[in-house]
């Protein structure tokens, strides 16, 4: 009897794992549909507190949503037009970088010889292909153009989500077998995700502005592009801020000298120290409730499943999964594995 019980439990686990694999494969296959929906959902979560604030100021909800979306569209059009102009200028100047790399490589050649590495400048120059970089920038411009057409659909979805917010609690309660516990879990997930996203957006915005101001003060070309990159990649935990610093440092190293590159490096280190290690943990409070290893693994997993958007939203998605496991029979043990017990 006990043996049949063990067999039944093992069969149940195998079936659940098989269903999970099928679901993940379906999500990855339908990523073109799933990703815009998830992005719209998280944008709505970020914007809903602003809408609620306007409603408390006696602004009708419909007018509040309209004013907020209109403001976002105006800012997005200005930013994307300026970003497109900057990327066009970057594409035009990329062929000049090959000739600018000759002097740094000539300075590097004697240093390499000291370590027994004999490489000619001409041999290194063959591996430098500005056309590849131009192809990348052209692809970015194409994606930017496509984004302009998809932004309208994205914002339209966000608008309907914001209008639907007041009716959602009643609908969710009617769907649930245990409405009290279920609504408590949903509210906890919404509060945790909105708290994280709102604060992370504010910190990322300030980080991008400070990086832009620093690079502009140092007279670094394309400072606006690198500031936007710092804003976007700051959503990626652990490695985002490091990745954002690489392009401007390489650019200064190629077009300037080692001293200027060290100054830019020092500036980025100061920004990451102040915002990433001091300000952000203090503002976020007791933490996300996730271990550092889980944050890193979630970055890899969601990036594989949903692409770049999954990497940007890896932490809030993992928070939702963790809260869901905490309120599911048999999922508490997995939720403990995801938790950071040192924060408790």
Short mmCIF file of C-alpha atoms in Angstrom, two decimals:
data_model
loop_
_atom_site.label_atom_id
_atom_site.label_comp_id
_atom_site.label_asym_id
_atom_site.label_seq_id
_atom_site.Cartn_x
_atom_site.Cartn_y
_atom_site.Cartn_z
CA UNK A 1 0.00 0.00 0.00
CA UNK A 2 2.80 2.38 0.94
CA UNK A 3 4.64 1.36 -2.20
CA UNK A 4 1.67 2.25 -4.40
CA UNK A 5 1.39 5.61 -2.61
CA UNK A 6 5.01 6.41 -3.39
CA UNK A 7 4.48 5.37 -7.01
CA UNK A 8 1.39 7.59 -7.23
CA UNK A 9 3.24 10.58 -5.79
CA UNK A 10 6.16 10.02 -8.18
CA UNK A 11 3.76 9.81 -11.12
CA UNK A 12 2.09 13.03 -9.99
CA UNK A 13 5.47 14.82 -9.84
CA UNK A 14 6.41 13.56 -13.31
CA UNK A 15 3.07 14.75 -14.73
CA UNK A 16 3.49 18.17 -13.10
CA UNK A 17 7.03 18.53 -14.44
CA UNK A 18 5.84 17.53 -17.90
CA UNK A 19 3.05 20.11 -17.77
CA UNK A 20 5.57 22.75 -16.63
CA UNK A 21 7.86 21.97 -19.56
CA UNK A 22 4.93 22.22 -21.99
CA UNK A 23 3.83 25.55 -20.48
CA UNK A 24 7.36 27.02 -20.64
CA UNK A 25 7.80 25.81 -24.23
CA UNK A 26 4.46 27.40 -25.13
CA UNK A 27 5.43 30.71 -23.49
CA UNK A 28 8.74 30.79 -25.33
CA UNK A 29 7.10 29.92 -28.64
CA UNK A 30 4.47 32.66 -28.10
CA UNK A 31 6.97 35.22 -26.77
CA UNK A 32 6.00 37.75 -29.45
CA UNK A 33 2.51 37.85 -27.93
CA UNK A 34 3.34 37.21 -24.27
CA UNK A 35 6.14 39.80 -23.92
CA UNK A 36 4.05 42.88 -24.94
CA UNK A 37 1.26 41.74 -22.62
CA UNK A 38 3.64 41.31 -19.66
CA UNK A 39 5.32 44.63 -20.43
CA UNK A 40 1.92 46.36 -20.59
CA UNK A 41 0.94 44.76 -17.29
CA UNK A 42 4.06 46.00 -15.48
CA UNK A 43 3.74 49.48 -17.01
CA UNK A 44 0.15 49.58 -15.75
CA UNK A 45 1.38 48.54 -12.28
CA UNK A 46 3.87 51.44 -12.29
CA UNK A 47 1.33 54.00 -13.56
CA UNK A 48 -1.62 52.94 -11.40
CA UNK A 49 -0.33 54.70 -8.22
CA UNK A 50 -0.08 57.94 -10.20
CA UNK A 51 -3.64 57.50 -11.48
CA UNK A 52 -4.86 56.79 -7.95
CA UNK A 53 -3.10 59.93 -6.72
CA UNK A 54 -4.89 62.03 -9.35
CA UNK A 55 -8.20 60.37 -8.42
CA UNK A 56 -7.62 61.34 -4.77
CA UNK A 57 -7.17 64.91 -6.03
CA UNK A 58 -10.76 64.66 -7.36
CA UNK A 59 -9.70 64.15 -10.98
CA UNK A 60 -12.06 61.70 -12.78
CA UNK A 61 -10.31 58.40 -13.49
CA UNK A 62 -10.89 58.63 -17.25
CA UNK A 63 -9.39 62.13 -17.38
CA UNK A 64 -6.49 61.08 -15.13
CA UNK A 65 -5.59 58.15 -17.41
CA UNK A 66 -5.90 60.37 -20.52
CA UNK A 67 -3.67 63.09 -19.10
CA UNK A 68 -1.04 60.61 -17.94
CA UNK A 69 -0.89 58.69 -21.24
CA UNK A 70 -0.78 61.95 -23.24
CA UNK A 71 2.16 63.14 -21.15
CA UNK A 72 3.96 59.80 -21.61
CA UNK A 73 3.41 59.89 -25.39
CA UNK A 74 4.80 63.44 -25.65
CA UNK A 75 7.90 62.55 -23.61
CA UNK A 76 8.41 59.28 -25.54
CA UNK A 77 8.19 61.03 -28.93
CA UNK A 78 10.76 63.65 -27.87
CA UNK A 79 13.14 61.08 -26.40
CA UNK A 80 12.88 58.64 -29.31
CA UNK A 81 13.34 61.37 -31.92
CA UNK A 82 16.44 62.68 -30.14
CA UNK A 83 17.71 59.14 -29.61
CA UNK A 84 17.18 58.32 -33.29
CA UNK A 85 19.17 61.41 -34.31
CA UNK A 86 22.00 60.45 -31.94
CA UNK A 87 22.08 56.87 -33.26
CA UNK A 88 22.22 58.16 -36.85
CA UNK A 89 25.20 60.33 -35.93
CA UNK A 90 26.84 57.37 -34.19
CA UNK A 91 26.37 55.24 -37.33
CA UNK A 92 28.04 57.92 -39.48
CA UNK A 93 31.08 58.19 -37.20
CA UNK A 94 31.68 54.43 -36.69
CA UNK A 95 33.96 54.07 -39.77
CA UNK A 96 36.29 56.67 -38.24
CA UNK A 97 36.90 54.45 -35.23
CA UNK A 98 39.04 52.00 -37.19
CA UNK A 99 41.66 54.65 -37.96
CA UNK A 100 41.43 55.95 -34.38
CA UNK A 101 42.28 52.47 -33.05
CA UNK A 102 45.64 52.35 -34.81
CA UNK A 103 47.47 54.55 -32.26
CA UNK A 104 46.22 52.65 -29.15
CA UNK A 105 47.17 49.35 -30.81
CA UNK A 106 50.62 50.66 -31.66
CA UNK A 107 51.05 51.63 -28.00
CA UNK A 108 49.81 48.20 -26.95
CA UNK A 109 52.23 46.27 -29.20
CA UNK A 110 55.45 46.91 -27.15
CA UNK A 111 53.59 46.11 -23.93
CA UNK A 112 52.47 42.76 -25.35
CA UNK A 113 56.02 41.95 -26.47
CA UNK A 114 57.17 42.11 -22.85
CA UNK A 115 54.95 39.12 -22.16
CA UNK A 116 56.19 37.26 -25.21
CA UNK A 117 53.13 38.04 -27.35
CA UNK A 118 54.16 39.23 -30.80
CA UNK A 119 51.16 40.61 -32.68
CA UNK A 120 51.35 43.08 -35.54
CA UNK A 121 49.08 46.11 -35.78
CA UNK A 122 48.00 45.05 -39.26
CA UNK A 123 46.96 41.62 -37.97
CA UNK A 124 44.90 43.18 -35.18
CA UNK A 125 43.35 45.65 -37.59
CA UNK A 126 41.92 42.82 -39.69
CA UNK A 127 39.77 41.74 -36.75
CA UNK A 128 38.27 45.21 -36.34
CA UNK A 129 35.22 45.44 -38.53
CA UNK A 130 33.31 48.72 -38.23
CA UNK A 131 30.73 47.32 -40.62
CA UNK A 132 29.61 44.91 -37.91
CA UNK A 133 29.08 47.80 -35.51
CA UNK A 134 27.26 49.74 -38.24
CA UNK A 135 25.02 46.72 -38.81
CA UNK A 136 24.24 46.65 -35.09
CA UNK A 137 23.38 50.37 -35.02
CA UNK A 138 21.26 50.00 -38.16
CA UNK A 139 19.39 47.12 -36.52
CA UNK A 140 18.83 49.33 -33.46
CA UNK A 141 17.42 52.10 -35.67
CA UNK A 142 15.13 49.59 -37.39
CA UNK A 143 13.93 48.26 -34.03
CA UNK A 144 13.39 51.84 -32.88
CA UNK A 145 11.20 52.50 -35.93
CA UNK A 146 9.25 49.28 -35.31
CA UNK A 147 8.92 50.22 -31.64
CA UNK A 148 7.22 53.48 -32.60
CA UNK A 149 4.47 51.50 -34.35
CA UNK A 150 4.10 48.97 -31.51
CA UNK A 151 4.16 51.60 -28.74
CA UNK A 152 0.64 52.70 -29.73
CA UNK A 153 -0.72 49.16 -29.25
CA UNK A 154 1.27 48.81 -26.01
CA UNK A 155 -0.10 52.05 -24.56
CA UNK A 156 -3.62 51.18 -25.73
CA UNK A 157 -3.37 47.93 -23.76
CA UNK A 158 -2.09 49.87 -20.73
CA UNK A 159 -5.03 52.31 -20.98
CA UNK A 160 -7.61 49.50 -20.92
CA UNK A 161 -5.76 47.82 -18.03
CA UNK A 162 -5.87 51.07 -16.02
CA UNK A 163 -9.60 51.43 -16.72
CA UNK A 164 -10.15 47.81 -15.64
CA UNK A 165 -8.36 48.17 -12.27
CA UNK A 166 -11.45 49.20 -10.18
CA UNK A 167 -13.42 46.15 -11.40
CA UNK A 168 -10.66 43.57 -10.97
CA UNK A 169 -11.09 42.82 -7.21
CA UNK A 170 -14.77 41.84 -7.62
CA UNK A 171 -14.00 39.67 -10.67
CA UNK A 172 -11.07 37.94 -8.94
CA UNK A 173 -13.13 37.19 -5.83
CA UNK A 174 -15.81 35.47 -7.91
CA UNK A 175 -13.16 33.30 -9.60
CA UNK A 176 -11.52 32.05 -6.39
CA UNK A 177 -12.50 29.14 -4.18
CA UNK A 178 -10.97 30.89 -1.15
CA UNK A 179 -11.37 34.59 -2.00
CA UNK A 180 -9.98 36.01 1.27
CA UNK A 181 -6.68 34.13 1.13
CA UNK A 182 -6.43 34.53 -2.64
CA UNK A 183 -7.01 38.30 -2.61
CA UNK A 184 -4.50 38.67 0.22
CA UNK A 185 -1.86 36.85 -1.86
CA UNK A 186 -2.67 38.92 -4.98
CA UNK A 187 -2.54 42.17 -3.01
CA UNK A 188 0.80 41.16 -1.51
CA UNK A 189 2.21 40.43 -4.98
CA UNK A 190 0.89 43.72 -6.39
CA UNK A 191 2.27 45.71 -3.45
CA UNK A 192 5.70 44.03 -3.67
CA UNK A 193 5.97 44.40 -7.44
CA UNK A 194 4.69 47.98 -7.57
CA UNK A 195 7.00 48.95 -4.68
CA UNK A 196 9.97 47.47 -6.50
CA UNK A 197 9.10 48.82 -9.95
CA UNK A 198 8.28 52.37 -8.86
CA UNK A 199 11.45 52.71 -6.77
CA UNK A 200 13.60 50.95 -9.38
CA UNK A 201 12.24 53.25 -12.12
CA UNK A 202 12.97 56.34 -10.04
CA UNK A 203 16.49 55.16 -9.18
CA UNK A 204 17.18 54.13 -12.79
CA UNK A 205 15.97 57.53 -14.05
CA UNK A 206 18.25 59.39 -11.63
CA UNK A 207 21.13 57.05 -12.52
CA UNK A 208 20.66 57.72 -16.23
CA UNK A 209 20.44 61.49 -15.70
CA UNK A 210 23.57 61.54 -13.54
CA UNK A 211 25.50 59.39 -16.05
CA UNK A 212 24.37 61.70 -18.89
CA UNK A 213 25.39 64.82 -16.92
CA UNK A 214 28.77 63.30 -16.00
CA UNK A 215 29.59 62.31 -19.58
CA UNK A 216 28.38 65.67 -20.94
CA UNK A 217 30.55 67.49 -18.39
CA UNK A 218 33.54 65.38 -19.51
CA UNK A 219 32.69 66.24 -23.15
CA UNK A 220 32.11 62.61 -24.09
CA UNK A 221 30.34 62.19 -27.43
CA UNK A 222 26.90 60.56 -27.52
CA UNK A 223 26.41 61.19 -23.80
CA UNK A 224 22.62 61.04 -24.23
CA UNK A 225 22.79 57.53 -25.73
CA UNK A 226 24.97 56.27 -22.90
CA UNK A 227 22.67 57.93 -20.33
CA UNK A 228 19.65 56.16 -21.85
CA UNK A 229 21.63 52.92 -21.82
CA UNK A 230 22.45 53.40 -18.11
CA UNK A 231 18.73 54.02 -17.39
CA UNK A 232 17.57 50.90 -19.27
CA UNK A 233 20.27 48.48 -18.10
CA UNK A 234 19.93 49.55 -14.47
CA UNK A 235 16.78 47.40 -14.37
CA UNK A 236 18.99 44.33 -14.91
CA UNK A 237 20.22 43.27 -11.45
CA UNK A 238 23.90 42.71 -10.63
CA UNK A 239 25.37 43.13 -14.13
CA UNK A 240 23.25 45.86 -15.75
CA UNK A 241 25.18 48.83 -14.40
CA UNK A 242 28.48 47.17 -15.34
CA UNK A 243 27.34 46.55 -18.93
CA UNK A 244 26.18 50.18 -19.25
CA UNK A 245 29.67 51.47 -18.42
CA UNK A 246 31.51 49.42 -21.06
CA UNK A 247 30.58 51.29 -24.32
CA UNK A 248 31.40 54.85 -23.14
CA UNK A 249 34.68 53.72 -21.55
CA UNK A 250 35.74 51.94 -24.76
CA UNK A 251 34.73 54.98 -26.81
CA UNK A 252 36.82 57.34 -24.67
CA UNK A 253 39.71 54.88 -24.73
CA UNK A 254 39.62 54.80 -28.55
CA UNK A 255 39.02 58.49 -29.24
CA UNK A 256 40.89 59.89 -26.24
CA UNK A 257 43.53 58.41 -23.98
CA UNK A 258 43.90 56.10 -21.01
CA UNK A 259 43.66 58.96 -18.50
CA UNK A 260 40.26 60.11 -19.86
CA UNK A 261 39.02 56.51 -19.84
CA UNK A 262 40.09 56.14 -16.19
CA UNK A 263 38.20 59.33 -15.31
CA UNK A 264 35.03 57.97 -16.94
CA UNK A 265 35.58 54.63 -15.18
CA UNK A 266 35.93 56.43 -11.84
CA UNK A 267 32.71 58.34 -12.54
CA UNK A 268 30.77 55.15 -13.23
CA UNK A 269 32.24 53.47 -10.15
CA UNK A 270 31.11 56.45 -8.04
CA UNK A 271 27.60 56.32 -9.55
CA UNK A 272 27.31 52.56 -8.95
CA UNK A 273 28.66 52.91 -5.42
CA UNK A 274 26.26 55.70 -4.44
CA UNK A 275 23.12 54.47 -6.21
CA UNK A 276 23.66 50.71 -6.41
CA UNK A 277 25.31 49.96 -3.06
CA UNK A 278 24.16 52.78 -0.76
CA UNK A 279 21.00 54.53 -1.98
CA UNK A 280 19.09 51.65 -3.58
CA UNK A 281 19.39 49.14 -0.67
CA UNK A 282 18.41 51.89 1.80
CA UNK A 283 15.36 52.98 -0.22
CA UNK A 284 14.28 49.41 -1.00
CA UNK A 285 14.17 48.70 2.73
CA UNK A 286 14.61 45.14 3.98
CA UNK A 287 15.24 43.80 0.54
CA UNK A 288 13.38 41.81 -2.09
CA UNK A 289 13.13 38.62 -0.07
CA UNK A 290 15.20 36.81 -2.72
CA UNK A 291 18.68 35.40 -2.30
CA UNK A 292 21.49 36.82 -4.44
CA UNK A 293 21.95 33.49 -6.22
CA UNK A 294 18.24 33.34 -7.07
CA UNK A 295 18.38 36.89 -8.49
CA UNK A 296 21.26 35.88 -10.76
CA UNK A 297 19.63 32.60 -11.83
CA UNK A 298 16.31 34.36 -12.45
CA UNK A 299 18.12 36.81 -14.72
CA UNK A 300 19.38 33.90 -16.83
CA UNK A 301 16.08 32.01 -16.79
CA UNK A 302 13.73 34.88 -17.66
CA UNK A 303 16.21 36.16 -20.24
CA UNK A 304 16.15 32.74 -21.92
CA UNK A 305 12.34 32.51 -21.71
CA UNK A 306 11.30 36.07 -22.66
CA UNK A 307 14.43 37.68 -24.11
CA UNK A 308 15.70 41.15 -23.09
CA UNK A 309 12.35 42.14 -21.53
CA UNK A 310 12.58 39.05 -19.33
CA UNK A 311 16.00 40.18 -18.11
CA UNK A 312 14.65 43.63 -17.30
CA UNK A 313 11.67 42.19 -15.40
CA UNK A 314 13.42 39.14 -13.92
CA UNK A 315 13.17 40.32 -10.29
CA UNK A 316 9.43 41.24 -10.22
CA UNK A 317 8.55 38.07 -12.13
CA UNK A 318 10.48 35.98 -9.60
CA UNK A 319 8.78 37.83 -6.72
CA UNK A 320 5.38 36.91 -8.19
CA UNK A 321 6.43 33.25 -8.56
CA UNK A 322 7.73 33.19 -4.97
CA UNK A 323 4.52 34.66 -3.52
CA UNK A 324 2.47 32.22 -5.62
CA UNK A 325 4.49 29.29 -4.26
CA UNK A 326 4.07 30.53 -0.68
CA UNK A 327 0.30 30.32 -1.08
CA UNK A 328 0.23 26.94 -2.85
CA UNK A 329 0.11 23.57 -1.16
CA UNK A 330 3.47 21.90 -1.61
CA UNK A 331 5.09 25.10 -2.89
CA UNK A 332 6.22 26.48 0.49
CA UNK A 333 9.44 24.44 0.47
CA UNK A 334 10.41 25.80 -2.97
CA UNK A 335 9.56 29.34 -1.80
CA UNK A 336 11.98 28.87 1.11
CA UNK A 337 14.74 27.97 -1.37
CA UNK A 338 14.09 31.23 -3.22
CA UNK A 339 14.08 33.32 -0.03
CA UNK A 340 16.91 35.25 1.55
CA UNK A 341 16.73 34.10 5.15
CA UNK A 342 19.42 36.57 6.26
CA UNK A 343 16.94 39.42 5.70
CA UNK A 344 14.45 37.98 8.19
#
